[in-house]
Amino acid sequence: MDSAVNDRQPLRVALLGAGVVGGAVARLLTEHADDMAARVGAPLSIVGIAVRRAGRDRAALGVDPQLFTTDAEELVTRADVVVEVIGGIEPARSLILRAMEHGASVVTANKALLAEDGPALYDAAARHGVDLYYEAAVAGAIPLLRPLRESLAGDEVRRVLGIVNGTTNYVLDKMDTTGAGFADAVEQAQALGYAEADPTADVEGFDAAAKAAILASLAFHTRVSGTDVYREGITEVTASDIAAAREMDAVVKLLAICEHSERGVSVRVHPAMIPRSHPLAGVREAFNAVFVEADAAGELMFYGKGAGGDPTASAVLGDLVAVARHRVGGGLGPGESSYADLPVLTMGDAQTRYHISLDVEDRSGVLAQVAAAFADHDVSIETVRQQLVPAHAGESARANLIVVTHTASDAALSSTVERLRTLDVVRGVNSVMRVEGS
Amino acid sequence: MDSAVNDRQPLRVALLGAGVVGGAVARLLTEHADDMAARVGAPLSIVGIAVRRAGRDRAALGVDPQLFTTDAEELVTRADVVVEVIGGIEPARSLILRAMEHGASVVTANKALLAEDGPALYDAAARHGVDLYYEAAVAGAIPLLRPLRESLAGDEVRRVLGIVNGTTNYVLDKMDTTGAGFADAVEQAQALGYAEADPTADVEGFDAAAKAAILASLAFHTRVSGTDVYREGITEVTASDIAAAREMDAVVKLLAICEHSERGVSVRVHPAMIPRSHPLAGVREAFNAVFVEADAAGELMFYGKGAGGDPTASAVLGDLVAVARHRVGGGLGPGESSYADLPVLTMGDAQTRYHISLDVEDRSGVLAQVAAAFADHDVSIETVRQQLVPAHAGESARANLIVVTHTASDAALSSTVERLRTLDVVRGVNSVMRVEGS
């Protein structure tokens, strides 16, 4: 790490809120302090964390207890960047506007506020010459703001279909995979923490509608507020709707749909059937995804976790680096930021798993010899499956042995295969394939 | 459109290359001139297009024929931004370096050059205080550069699994879905234009290896070149490998794998089995996708078209807007760029399709009455399916009628459903669901 970076004047960061997201932001800011300083070009220093009530034990956040304050109004006047993760309309709105008036850039995860009053906030940011970033407000950790506003800035987005509420996706997924009714599926979601005790904001589509307004604003470079969004929740979706979808080779998803035609924009949230062959159909459990159709780019999809402390904090920190970097030295291009020089490992050092299919003699002791070859190279076997192969006349009995290993170094795995090739009981190696993604 | 923007001093754009991508860039730059001017804050003016041979008919590009030049070396000295879409190492490298020396920012789609000599180019850009953007170099239209470098700047990426070569994904997908062997699948891909006459660069993994080097550099903020990448192509993948994967409930994909552990980075390209439940398993045909595992964000995936003139041009233009905006007024934040005020349509105006399941009397004339209700509202029927429902004792004969419509306005569709409810022959409406994504 470049020590010159840490000698620079630190950027003052004020954090509003110390709940699940705020706590994760504080913790990650501390853990990744060096990396973030390198990426920003100056260290980031938390100058205060505004909380509603003093005195609660927040030792787990790992920050100086003296940083906690109940006077958010004062805190925002002495920061370069204000991170707002309180949520709700007030006092979040007043604090953000006050921060901007005092020259601070703002990072927020507040979908309700952006959906209700986004244009006023954008205008205030422009008036005071500060940044307003809000990646975390839609689809949590999934990067959408930069892709939609910057990567596609030379294209025209025609349509956005989003699964932007994890609770409802979990409920609909359970209804699809288990045949459960709506009420049962909601109960399951509550038991696993995917739905709140009062799930109204999710299941009635209010949360998705706020996100749809922000998505449409981003995608079409226009102003859409939450009240412009047509909204239907999933409370009326029945097991027979799900069954009807299944017969159509489709699934039911709660979609946020933003369309741009010559007549204007249409923004709506409602359950809809989509074909199982569509990329959105494979979005399972509480995951989110946003499918984008653009004139030149064609079909794009962005997939990931839509909620949770760490995923949301990841998005907040990405924004924080951007606005902080902007403060320090103007916008740095992607080719210009500082580089680490990490060692590059050889293929032999790579950790992977092998799937090996062997043609072996069918007699006692074969498995023992094969297993020994693995053990000698410290490769642990996950599963072995043996299939008899019908022998031709005059041939000795044969079997097909399929071995899937646990993770090991590629060097150990390939040496194991070399050894297997030399065993008398192995008549041939049919297939060797690495296994990834599990 | 703000006319003041068009009165500003135009940014001078030099285009190197007028092939499939260059042609699409020139055309889209002209078609979207007003939108791009608004997003940049000044008009973009093509000052020249460097081609290898003069005199070819390029009328289809829709640009002034006088702009074509064979003197690329001269052209790059009189531009604010140089867009390089020639490909290959030379003369692309010399021209890019020369452009930077003369103070121009550079946008390039050149994966081979970046994989071979990325660090030297980044250094040159930093030395001359210009931007170097290269979104189009990996996975075509899929936004990766900004998500990996900016959105995840406050997170730590641990692992990247990418399907970054459309040709090999098409070939493996055909082998999986049709049982074809490697040679047959390559022939199919060639017939459809997904593989070149000499498919070596794709099927041997050279193209994917270059992209893996760029992906690793982006994801881990380090320097990885193409020669650091272990590479195995798909020429050895057999129908029996594919069958073995199928038995494991897995598919075979050519993966670009970048991993960051305490020991360093590992970058490799080889075929691997991945479980069908993994999001990458659903990436079909010639599509690309990049799956990212980050500490805080968790699992993310980016999906889209990896090649083709328009998709690649979309990525180039996104970069062009970014570097041009940077020239005009410093980096504008996402909340600050200009807004359109597009009209927001009502739900009744939204165009959608309905899936309607009806409980009807089973007697002649029922379908005619139902069909008339659709026709009266100008709603066109795509499919009708009728199922007999076993009648209980004493009940009249019943049937289940499932209608899927073509696209119509939501107002017309919902009026149709209201009418259906009033028909004597309709005993009940079981399910009404919109259909999207087809």
XYZ file of N, CA and C in Angstrom, chain A residues 28 32 35-36 39 122 130-135 141-143 145-147 149-156 159 161 217 220-224 228 230 232 237 240-241 244 247-248 252 255 257 259-261 263-266 268 270-275 278-279 287 295-305 310-311 314 317-318 321 325-326 331 333-337 339-345 347 349-352 355 385 387 404 430-438, chain B residues 28 32 35-36 39 122 130-135 141-143 145-147 149-156 159 161 217 220-224 228 230 232 237 240-241 244 247-248 252 255 257 259-261 263-266 268 270-275 278-279 287 295-305 310-311 314 317-318 321 325-326 331 333-337 339-345 347 349-352 355 385 387 404 430-438:
678
model
N -17.127 -2.620 7.450
C -16.355 -2.819 6.219
C -15.413 -1.645 5.945
N -11.591 -2.606 5.422
C -10.996 -2.375 4.094
C -10.364 -0.996 3.988
N -7.335 -0.592 1.440
C -7.723 -0.736 0.034
C -8.529 0.469 -0.431
N -9.447 0.897 0.435
C -10.293 2.017 0.024
C -9.478 3.298 -0.095
N -7.802 3.248 -3.366
C -8.701 3.474 -4.506
C -9.193 4.917 -4.567
N -32.034 15.494 -6.716
C -31.069 15.677 -7.810
C -30.822 17.165 -8.036
N -22.627 19.143 -5.641
C -22.174 17.942 -4.932
C -22.733 16.700 -5.628
N -22.226 15.542 -5.247
C -22.689 14.286 -5.832
C -23.817 13.681 -5.011
N -24.714 12.980 -5.696
C -25.757 12.190 -5.029
C -25.753 10.808 -5.677
N -25.321 9.784 -4.936
C -25.245 8.417 -5.461
C -26.170 7.522 -4.648
N -26.792 6.543 -5.322
C -27.811 5.761 -4.624
C -27.918 4.339 -5.163
N -26.760 3.749 -5.480
C -26.736 2.375 -6.018
C -27.486 1.385 -5.132
N -27.099 -5.193 -3.726
C -25.709 -5.273 -4.154
C -25.549 -5.239 -5.668
N -26.626 -5.392 -6.424
C -26.470 -5.510 -7.875
C -26.130 -4.155 -8.482
N -24.998 -4.049 -9.169
C -24.672 -2.774 -9.801
C -25.647 -2.486 -10.939
N -26.867 1.251 -11.247
C -26.780 2.684 -11.489
C -25.737 2.993 -12.557
N -24.523 2.484 -12.390
C -23.479 2.760 -13.384
C -23.775 2.079 -14.713
N -24.165 0.775 -14.711
C -24.491 0.175 -16.003
C -25.570 0.940 -16.761
N -26.791 4.128 -16.273
C -26.545 5.534 -16.564
C -25.279 5.764 -17.358
N -24.274 4.923 -17.162
C -22.991 5.207 -17.798
C -22.676 4.225 -18.919
N -22.710 2.922 -18.618
C -22.326 1.966 -19.653
C -23.265 2.044 -20.850
N -24.553 2.303 -20.589
C -25.528 2.355 -21.683
C -25.830 3.786 -22.114
N -24.933 4.722 -21.777
C -25.198 6.133 -22.078
C -25.209 6.417 -23.574
N -24.636 5.543 -24.384
C -24.660 5.742 -25.831
C -25.678 4.852 -26.513
N -26.582 4.278 -25.727
C -27.574 3.339 -26.254
C -28.955 3.857 -25.849
N -30.012 3.171 -26.284
C -31.352 3.540 -25.834
C -31.971 2.322 -25.164
N -36.700 -1.297 -22.488
C -37.547 -2.038 -21.566
C -36.694 -2.570 -20.438
N -37.226 -5.270 -17.153
C -38.071 -6.177 -16.372
C -37.260 -6.552 -15.141
N -36.424 5.974 -13.877
C -35.695 7.248 -13.934
C -34.288 7.022 -14.463
N -34.346 5.571 -18.357
C -34.836 6.432 -19.432
C -34.405 7.887 -19.255
N -33.559 8.148 -18.263
C -33.064 9.509 -18.032
C -34.248 10.475 -17.922
N -35.276 10.076 -17.173
C -36.445 10.934 -17.027
C -36.876 10.931 -15.571
N -37.969 11.601 -15.262
C -38.409 11.721 -13.883
C -39.669 10.919 -13.670
N -39.575 9.903 -12.851
C -40.735 9.081 -12.521
C -40.782 8.989 -11.006
N -46.398 7.485 -9.808
C -46.648 7.216 -11.229
C -46.752 5.731 -11.531
N -48.112 1.987 -11.506
C -49.247 1.100 -11.286
C -48.774 -0.084 -10.446
N -49.741 -3.833 -8.383
C -50.536 -4.969 -7.914
C -49.586 -5.881 -7.178
N -52.406 -14.074 -5.878
C -51.879 -15.181 -6.681
C -52.190 -16.497 -5.975
N -53.611 -22.183 -8.069
C -54.068 -22.566 -9.408
C -53.467 -21.649 -10.481
N -53.155 -20.400 -10.110
C -52.420 -19.540 -11.056
C -51.044 -20.140 -11.347
N -51.404 -23.101 -13.492
C -51.691 -22.703 -14.874
C -50.405 -22.273 -15.570
N -48.366 -25.277 -16.536
C -48.875 -25.935 -17.752
C -48.422 -25.208 -19.016
N -48.179 -23.914 -18.875
C -47.701 -23.103 -20.000
C -46.177 -23.158 -20.089
N -44.541 -17.755 -12.396
C -45.113 -16.465 -12.019
C -44.069 -15.695 -11.206
N -43.072 -8.673 -11.214
C -42.156 -7.914 -12.061
C -42.351 -6.411 -11.910
N -41.882 -3.430 -14.252
C -41.758 -3.309 -15.707
C -41.693 -1.832 -16.083
N -41.185 0.554 -19.466
C -41.107 0.531 -20.924
C -41.064 1.944 -21.466
N -40.319 2.099 -22.554
C -40.200 3.401 -23.195
C -40.623 3.244 -24.644
N -41.729 3.863 -25.003
C -42.171 3.814 -26.393
C -42.280 5.244 -26.892
N -44.819 6.864 -27.244
C -45.892 7.588 -26.562
C -45.486 8.062 -25.168
N -44.416 7.486 -24.630
C -43.988 7.887 -23.293
C -43.449 6.692 -22.547
N -43.437 6.797 -21.211
C -42.950 5.674 -20.424
C -44.101 5.046 -19.659
N -44.001 3.730 -19.461
C -44.994 2.996 -18.708
C -44.241 2.284 -17.588
N -44.847 -0.149 -14.135
C -45.867 -0.913 -13.436
C -45.254 -2.084 -12.697
N -46.578 -5.799 -11.194
C -47.655 -6.769 -11.033
C -47.105 -8.170 -11.239
N -47.828 -9.195 -10.755
C -47.382 -10.558 -11.048
C -47.595 -10.843 -12.532
N -46.705 -11.634 -13.102
C -46.842 -12.000 -14.513
C -46.211 -13.360 -14.733
N -46.732 -14.067 -15.735
C -46.101 -15.306 -16.171
C -44.942 -14.957 -17.098
N -43.815 -15.629 -16.902
C -42.760 -15.543 -17.916
C -42.313 -16.957 -18.270
N -41.938 -17.170 -19.545
C -41.559 -18.520 -19.977
C -40.353 -19.024 -19.182
N -36.869 -18.005 -20.233
C -36.402 -16.627 -20.055
C -35.386 -16.580 -18.913
N -34.309 -15.786 -19.073
C -33.299 -15.733 -18.004
C -33.876 -15.371 -16.631
N -33.249 -14.091 -4.445
C -32.383 -13.303 -5.320
C -33.189 -12.290 -6.139
N -31.528 -0.940 -27.443
C -31.492 -0.969 -28.912
C -30.261 -1.683 -29.451
N -29.102 -1.226 -29.056
C -27.872 -1.760 -29.636
C -27.324 -2.917 -28.809
N -27.355 -2.810 -27.508
C -26.764 -3.848 -26.646
C -27.565 -5.145 -26.683
N -28.844 -5.050 -27.005
C -29.691 -6.245 -26.972
C -30.120 -6.560 -25.554
N -30.142 -7.848 -25.205
C -30.625 -8.267 -23.886
C -29.479 -8.362 -22.889
N -29.677 -7.745 -21.732
C -28.689 -7.802 -20.651
C -29.420 -8.232 -19.391
N -28.719 -8.912 -18.483
C -29.337 -9.182 -17.189
C -28.309 -9.023 -16.083
N -28.763 -8.459 -14.975
C -27.936 -8.236 -13.794
C -28.585 -8.976 -12.640
N -27.822 -9.799 -11.959
C -28.364 -10.754 -10.987
C -27.586 -10.664 -9.680
N -28.250 -10.772 -8.546
C -27.528 -10.796 -7.284
C -28.465 -10.664 -6.094
N -27.870 -10.378 -4.934
C -28.657 -10.250 -3.714
C -29.257 -8.853 -3.624
N -24.670 -6.784 4.491
C -23.415 -6.745 3.749
C -23.599 -6.423 2.270
N -24.554 -7.083 1.571
C -24.727 -6.737 0.162
C -25.078 -5.256 -0.044
N -22.047 -3.150 0.526
C -21.117 -3.214 -0.600
C -21.449 -2.132 -1.625
N -20.584 1.324 -0.226
C -19.149 1.606 -0.223
C -18.630 1.896 -1.633
N -19.193 1.206 -2.647
C -18.808 1.510 -4.031
C -19.110 2.959 -4.361
N -16.657 5.302 -2.478
C -15.356 5.439 -3.161
C -15.490 6.416 -4.326
N -13.437 9.811 -4.339
C -12.424 9.956 -5.381
C -12.633 11.260 -6.142
N -13.907 11.544 -6.363
C -14.300 12.758 -7.050
C -13.826 13.988 -6.267
N -12.665 12.983 -11.314
C -12.978 11.609 -11.686
C -11.787 10.911 -12.302
N -10.264 7.878 -14.344
C -10.736 6.857 -15.263
C -10.365 5.492 -14.737
N -11.000 4.460 -15.293
C -10.768 3.115 -14.785
C -9.349 2.614 -15.052
N -8.659 3.217 -16.000
C -7.304 2.754 -16.262
C -6.277 3.408 -15.353
N -6.731 4.350 -14.547
C -5.746 5.169 -13.851
C -5.598 4.885 -12.372
N -6.498 4.105 -11.803
C -6.412 3.950 -10.352
C -5.231 3.049 -9.990
N -2.659 0.225 -8.743
C -2.620 -1.207 -8.986
C -1.821 -1.928 -7.929
N -2.319 -3.081 -7.547
C -1.513 -3.990 -6.740
C -0.703 -4.843 -7.718
N 0.353 -5.475 -7.242
C 1.063 -6.423 -8.086
C 1.023 -7.776 -7.416
N -0.115 -8.441 -7.516
C -0.307 -9.715 -6.842
C 0.415 -10.816 -7.599
N 0.975 -11.807 -6.897
C 1.604 -12.918 -7.596
C 0.560 -13.730 -8.359
N 0.945 -14.208 -9.534
C 0.052 -15.044 -10.329
C 0.476 -16.498 -10.146
N -0.466 -17.319 -9.701
C -0.156 -18.719 -9.408
C -0.115 -19.550 -10.689
N -0.985 -23.084 -12.858
C -2.169 -23.934 -12.920
C -2.087 -25.039 -11.871
N -1.116 -24.912 -8.960
C -1.537 -24.387 -7.658
C -3.039 -24.115 -7.579
N -3.702 -24.071 -8.742
C -5.137 -23.749 -8.736
C -5.891 -24.829 -7.969
N -6.880 -24.399 -7.195
C -7.706 -25.333 -6.426
C -8.950 -25.653 -7.222
N -9.210 -26.919 -7.473
C -10.398 -27.287 -8.237
C -10.835 -28.696 -7.853
N -13.987 -34.510 -12.008
C -14.934 -35.580 -12.289
C -14.198 -36.529 -13.232
N -19.309 -43.695 -8.026
C -20.479 -44.415 -8.515
C -19.982 -45.485 -9.475
N -20.946 -48.477 -12.302
C -21.991 -49.006 -13.178
C -21.408 -50.194 -13.920
N -15.970 -38.336 -8.216
C -15.933 -36.874 -8.094
C -15.133 -36.551 -6.842
N -12.121 -42.569 -19.496
C -13.105 -42.092 -20.481
C -13.202 -40.584 -20.533
N -13.115 -39.965 -19.358
C -13.398 -38.536 -19.314
C -12.815 -37.956 -18.033
N -12.134 -36.844 -18.192
C -11.641 -36.103 -17.025
C -12.122 -34.680 -17.207
N -12.819 -34.171 -16.238
C -13.380 -32.826 -16.383
C -13.346 -32.136 -15.027
N -12.917 -30.888 -15.024
C -12.954 -30.151 -13.766
C -14.401 -29.778 -13.428
N -14.680 -29.587 -12.152
C -16.022 -29.232 -11.683
C -15.924 -27.879 -10.987
N -16.738 -26.916 -11.381
C -16.699 -25.583 -10.775
C -18.107 -25.153 -10.381
N -18.154 -24.091 -9.621
C -19.448 -23.457 -9.370
C -20.290 -24.127 -8.313
N -19.686 -24.899 -7.434
C -20.509 -25.518 -6.391
C -19.919 -25.210 -5.028
N -24.444 4.663 -35.031
C -25.149 4.996 -33.790
C -24.782 6.403 -33.313
N -27.878 8.807 -32.648
C -28.142 9.251 -31.277
C -27.420 10.547 -30.943
N -29.100 12.848 -28.161
C -29.074 12.278 -26.819
C -27.660 12.274 -26.250
N -26.704 11.904 -27.099
C -25.340 11.831 -26.594
C -24.813 13.227 -26.255
N -26.062 14.089 -22.913
C -25.424 13.352 -21.820
C -23.985 13.796 -21.601
N -2.035 1.488 -19.595
C -2.553 2.221 -18.428
C -1.531 3.258 -17.980
N -4.682 11.284 -19.532
C -5.873 11.036 -20.358
C -6.570 9.754 -19.878
N -7.779 9.540 -20.386
C -8.543 8.346 -20.009
C -8.289 7.198 -20.974
N -8.358 5.984 -20.456
C -8.321 4.780 -21.293
C -9.468 3.885 -20.839
N -10.474 3.736 -21.685
C -11.652 2.917 -21.341
C -11.756 1.762 -22.325
N -12.213 0.612 -21.852
C -12.181 -0.573 -22.715
C -13.285 -1.564 -22.367
N -14.468 -1.032 -22.070
C -15.612 -1.878 -21.711
C -15.888 -2.951 -22.759
N -21.273 -6.329 -25.003
C -22.199 -5.319 -24.503
C -22.372 -5.365 -22.988
N -21.900 -6.416 -22.331
C -22.187 -6.560 -20.902
C -21.355 -5.575 -20.092
N -21.993 -4.707 -19.338
C -21.220 -3.778 -18.509
C -20.470 -4.539 -17.411
N -16.786 -3.360 -16.689
C -15.708 -2.488 -16.259
C -16.156 -1.615 -15.082
N -17.275 -0.930 -15.254
C -17.751 -0.072 -14.163
C -18.214 -0.889 -12.953
N -19.015 -1.948 -13.158
C -19.386 -2.742 -11.979
C -18.177 -3.258 -11.209
N -14.861 -2.292 -11.346
C -13.901 -1.315 -10.860
C -14.525 -0.270 -9.951
N -15.795 0.057 -10.192
C -16.382 1.161 -9.436
C -17.427 0.694 -8.442
N -18.443 -0.055 -8.906
C -19.510 -0.440 -7.981
C -18.957 -1.309 -6.855
N -17.963 -2.156 -7.161
C -17.406 -3.045 -6.133
C -16.114 -2.495 -5.541
N -15.876 -1.190 -5.693
C -14.612 -0.609 -5.220
C -14.478 -0.665 -3.704
N -15.569 -0.824 -2.973
C -15.499 -0.917 -1.520
C -15.642 -2.352 -1.041
N -15.522 -3.294 -1.945
C -15.712 -4.712 -1.624
C -14.450 -5.461 -2.065
N -14.377 -6.760 -1.781
C -13.255 -7.560 -2.271
C -13.807 -8.681 -3.128
N -13.675 -14.203 -6.595
C -13.704 -15.186 -7.650
C -14.568 -14.673 -8.785
N -16.174 -16.257 -12.426
C -16.347 -17.358 -13.377
C -17.040 -16.764 -14.590
N -7.460 -8.567 -14.115
C -6.895 -7.245 -13.830
C -7.952 -6.318 -13.247
N -9.325 -7.745 -9.596
C -8.413 -7.771 -8.456
C -7.508 -6.553 -8.407
N -7.739 -5.579 -9.291
C -6.935 -4.353 -9.300
C -5.452 -4.719 -9.365
N -5.102 -5.670 -10.229
C -3.709 -6.084 -10.336
C -3.360 -6.232 -11.818
N -2.133 -6.662 -12.083
C -1.680 -6.758 -13.468
C -1.552 -8.208 -13.872
N -2.384 -8.632 -14.808
C -2.322 -9.992 -15.323
C -2.263 -9.883 -16.840
N 0.005 -15.086 -18.601
C -0.162 -15.627 -17.243
C -1.310 -16.633 -17.164
N -3.475 -19.910 -17.779
C -3.484 -21.315 -18.188
C -4.659 -21.511 -19.134
N -6.921 -24.214 -21.747
C -7.325 -25.455 -22.416
C -8.577 -25.132 -23.196
N -13.334 -32.019 -25.744
C -14.590 -32.355 -25.069
C -15.398 -33.295 -25.967
N -19.230 -38.049 -24.750
C -19.358 -38.812 -23.498
C -19.044 -37.934 -22.272
N -18.205 -36.909 -22.443
C -18.036 -35.931 -21.355
C -19.361 -35.231 -21.065
N -21.661 -37.555 -19.348
C -21.259 -37.730 -17.945
C -21.745 -36.538 -17.112
N -25.427 -36.807 -16.431
C -25.724 -37.761 -15.344
C -25.505 -37.125 -13.967
N -24.595 -36.159 -13.930
C -24.321 -35.443 -12.677
C -25.284 -34.281 -12.471
N -21.428 -28.768 -19.258
C -20.034 -28.413 -19.504
C -19.992 -27.027 -20.140
N -14.986 -22.116 -19.137
C -14.995 -21.047 -18.138
C -13.663 -20.307 -18.097
N -11.721 -18.498 -15.359
C -11.797 -18.520 -13.896
C -10.682 -17.653 -13.326
N -9.297 -16.299 -9.624
C -9.465 -16.449 -8.180
C -8.405 -15.654 -7.444
N -8.801 -15.108 -6.326
C -7.883 -14.336 -5.496
C -7.852 -14.961 -4.116
N -6.714 -15.526 -3.756
C -6.581 -16.092 -2.416
C -5.401 -15.398 -1.745
N -2.631 -16.516 -1.341
C -1.365 -16.851 -1.990
C -1.136 -16.068 -3.275
N -2.189 -15.489 -3.814
C -2.043 -14.732 -5.048
C -3.269 -14.909 -5.918
N -3.109 -14.655 -7.225
C -4.247 -14.821 -8.116
C -3.998 -16.014 -9.029
N -5.092 -16.668 -9.392
C -5.043 -17.801 -10.303
C -5.984 -17.469 -11.459
N -7.320 -18.916 -15.239
C -7.267 -20.089 -16.099
C -8.513 -20.189 -16.948
N -10.592 -23.213 -19.025
C -10.711 -24.625 -19.381
C -12.175 -25.028 -19.319
N -12.518 -26.152 -19.979
C -13.884 -26.633 -19.840
C -14.095 -27.166 -18.430
N -15.296 -27.002 -17.911
C -15.603 -27.505 -16.573
C -17.082 -27.832 -16.495
N -17.396 -28.804 -15.627
C -18.799 -29.088 -15.325
C -19.277 -28.082 -14.287
N -20.484 -27.547 -14.481
C -21.111 -26.788 -13.405
C -22.525 -27.317 -13.214
N -23.010 -27.317 -11.960
C -24.347 -27.864 -11.686
C -25.420 -27.089 -12.461
N -26.746 -23.861 -11.055
C -25.909 -22.657 -11.011
C -26.395 -21.653 -12.072
N -26.432 -20.349 -11.727
C -26.925 -19.376 -12.713
C -26.200 -19.442 -14.062
N -24.730 -16.553 -25.899
C -24.682 -15.515 -24.873
C -23.442 -15.666 -23.981
N -16.825 -10.539 -1.283
C -16.970 -10.714 0.163
C -18.318 -10.233 0.684
N -18.617 -8.981 0.440
C -19.823 -8.404 1.020
C -21.023 -8.541 0.085
N -20.816 -8.321 -1.200
C -21.945 -8.341 -2.137
C -22.506 -9.746 -2.318
N -21.681 -10.766 -2.101
C -22.142 -12.128 -2.344
C -22.028 -12.466 -3.820
N -23.031 -13.206 -4.335
C -22.987 -13.646 -5.730
C -23.674 -12.657 -6.651
N -22.991 -12.294 -7.711
C -23.547 -11.401 -8.720
C -23.375 -12.066 -10.080
N -24.267 -11.786 -11.014
C -24.028 -12.259 -12.370
C -24.434 -11.186 -13.375
N -23.646 -11.074 -14.434
C -23.888 -10.128 -15.517
C -24.009 -10.930 -16.800
N -25.084 -10.715 -17.523
C -25.447 -11.572 -18.666
C -25.759 -10.722 -19.879
N -25.365 -11.166 -21.060
C -25.730 -10.442 -22.270
C -24.987 -10.951 -23.483
N -25.031 -10.140 -24.545
C -24.385 -10.519 -25.794
C -22.906 -10.170 -25.746
N -23.448 -4.213 -33.198
C -24.219 -3.280 -32.376
C -23.952 -3.437 -30.878
N -23.955 -4.677 -30.331
C -23.662 -4.801 -28.895
C -22.289 -4.236 -28.529
N -22.387 -0.518 -28.602
C -23.078 0.040 -27.430
C -22.080 0.275 -26.296
N -19.746 3.176 -27.163
C -20.380 4.489 -27.022
C -20.551 4.873 -25.556
N -20.840 3.902 -24.697
C -20.922 4.193 -23.261
C -19.604 4.757 -22.752
N -19.079 8.334 -24.118
C -19.796 9.355 -23.345
C -19.024 9.671 -22.066
N -17.523 13.304 -21.458
C -18.090 14.052 -20.333
C -16.962 14.536 -19.416
N -16.015 13.675 -19.242
C -14.854 13.980 -18.434
C -14.102 15.180 -19.003
N -16.011 14.814 -14.083
C -16.956 13.709 -13.928
C -18.262 14.178 -13.318
N -21.715 13.392 -11.633
C -22.313 12.291 -10.879
C -23.590 11.846 -11.547
N -24.073 10.668 -11.167
C -25.258 10.132 -11.826
C -26.516 10.937 -11.528
N -26.505 11.723 -10.477
C -27.697 12.509 -10.181
C -27.730 13.823 -10.926
N -26.649 14.122 -11.635
C -26.543 15.478 -12.153
C -26.764 15.629 -13.643
N -26.782 14.514 -14.374
C -26.858 14.679 -15.819
C -28.262 15.119 -16.217
N -31.951 15.684 -17.674
C -33.131 14.847 -17.624
C -34.110 15.201 -18.728
N -34.705 14.199 -19.291
C -35.866 14.430 -20.147
C -37.090 14.436 -19.239
N -38.191 14.962 -19.743
C -39.435 14.859 -18.983
C -40.437 14.116 -19.831
N -40.302 12.807 -19.885
C -41.152 11.990 -20.736
C -42.514 11.813 -20.073
N -43.593 11.779 -20.884
C -44.918 11.533 -20.294
C -44.992 10.124 -19.719
N -45.678 9.992 -18.589
C -45.860 8.680 -17.974
C -47.252 8.184 -18.323
N -47.319 7.003 -18.942
C -48.599 6.465 -19.398
C -49.368 5.842 -18.231
N -51.830 2.779 -16.612
C -51.796 1.329 -16.730
C -52.649 0.875 -17.901
N -52.955 2.112 -20.709
C -52.202 2.258 -21.957
C -51.088 1.243 -22.095
N -50.726 0.573 -20.989
C -49.611 -0.376 -21.055
C -49.957 -1.518 -21.999
N -48.970 -1.957 -22.782
C -49.165 -3.061 -23.721
C -48.719 -4.350 -23.045
N -49.595 -5.336 -22.997
C -49.236 -6.590 -22.354
C -50.052 -7.728 -22.950
N -53.117 -14.201 -19.843
C -53.418 -15.631 -19.775
C -54.680 -15.730 -18.924
N -57.009 -23.340 -25.363
C -56.916 -24.752 -25.046
C -58.131 -25.111 -24.201
N -60.110 -28.033 -21.872
C -59.987 -29.299 -21.152
C -61.329 -29.636 -20.540
N -54.722 -17.537 -24.226
C -53.579 -16.623 -24.156
C -53.717 -15.638 -25.308
N -61.167 -18.453 -13.373
C -60.264 -19.090 -12.409
C -59.002 -18.287 -12.163
N -58.493 -17.710 -13.235
C -57.181 -17.082 -13.119
C -56.986 -16.102 -14.267
N -56.494 -14.920 -13.919
C -56.119 -13.932 -14.935
C -54.705 -13.503 -14.606
N -53.814 -13.639 -15.536
C -52.418 -13.315 -15.246
C -51.795 -12.705 -16.494
N -51.048 -11.626 -16.308
C -50.348 -11.055 -17.458
C -49.168 -11.943 -17.835
N -48.780 -11.890 -19.095
C -47.647 -12.678 -19.601
C -46.592 -11.709 -20.112
N -45.364 -11.864 -19.639
C -44.278 -10.969 -20.067
C -43.069 -11.780 -20.491
N -42.129 -11.095 -21.113
C -40.824 -11.705 -21.353
C -40.784 -12.649 -22.534
N -41.708 -12.491 -23.462
C -41.628 -13.384 -24.626
C -41.584 -12.563 -25.897
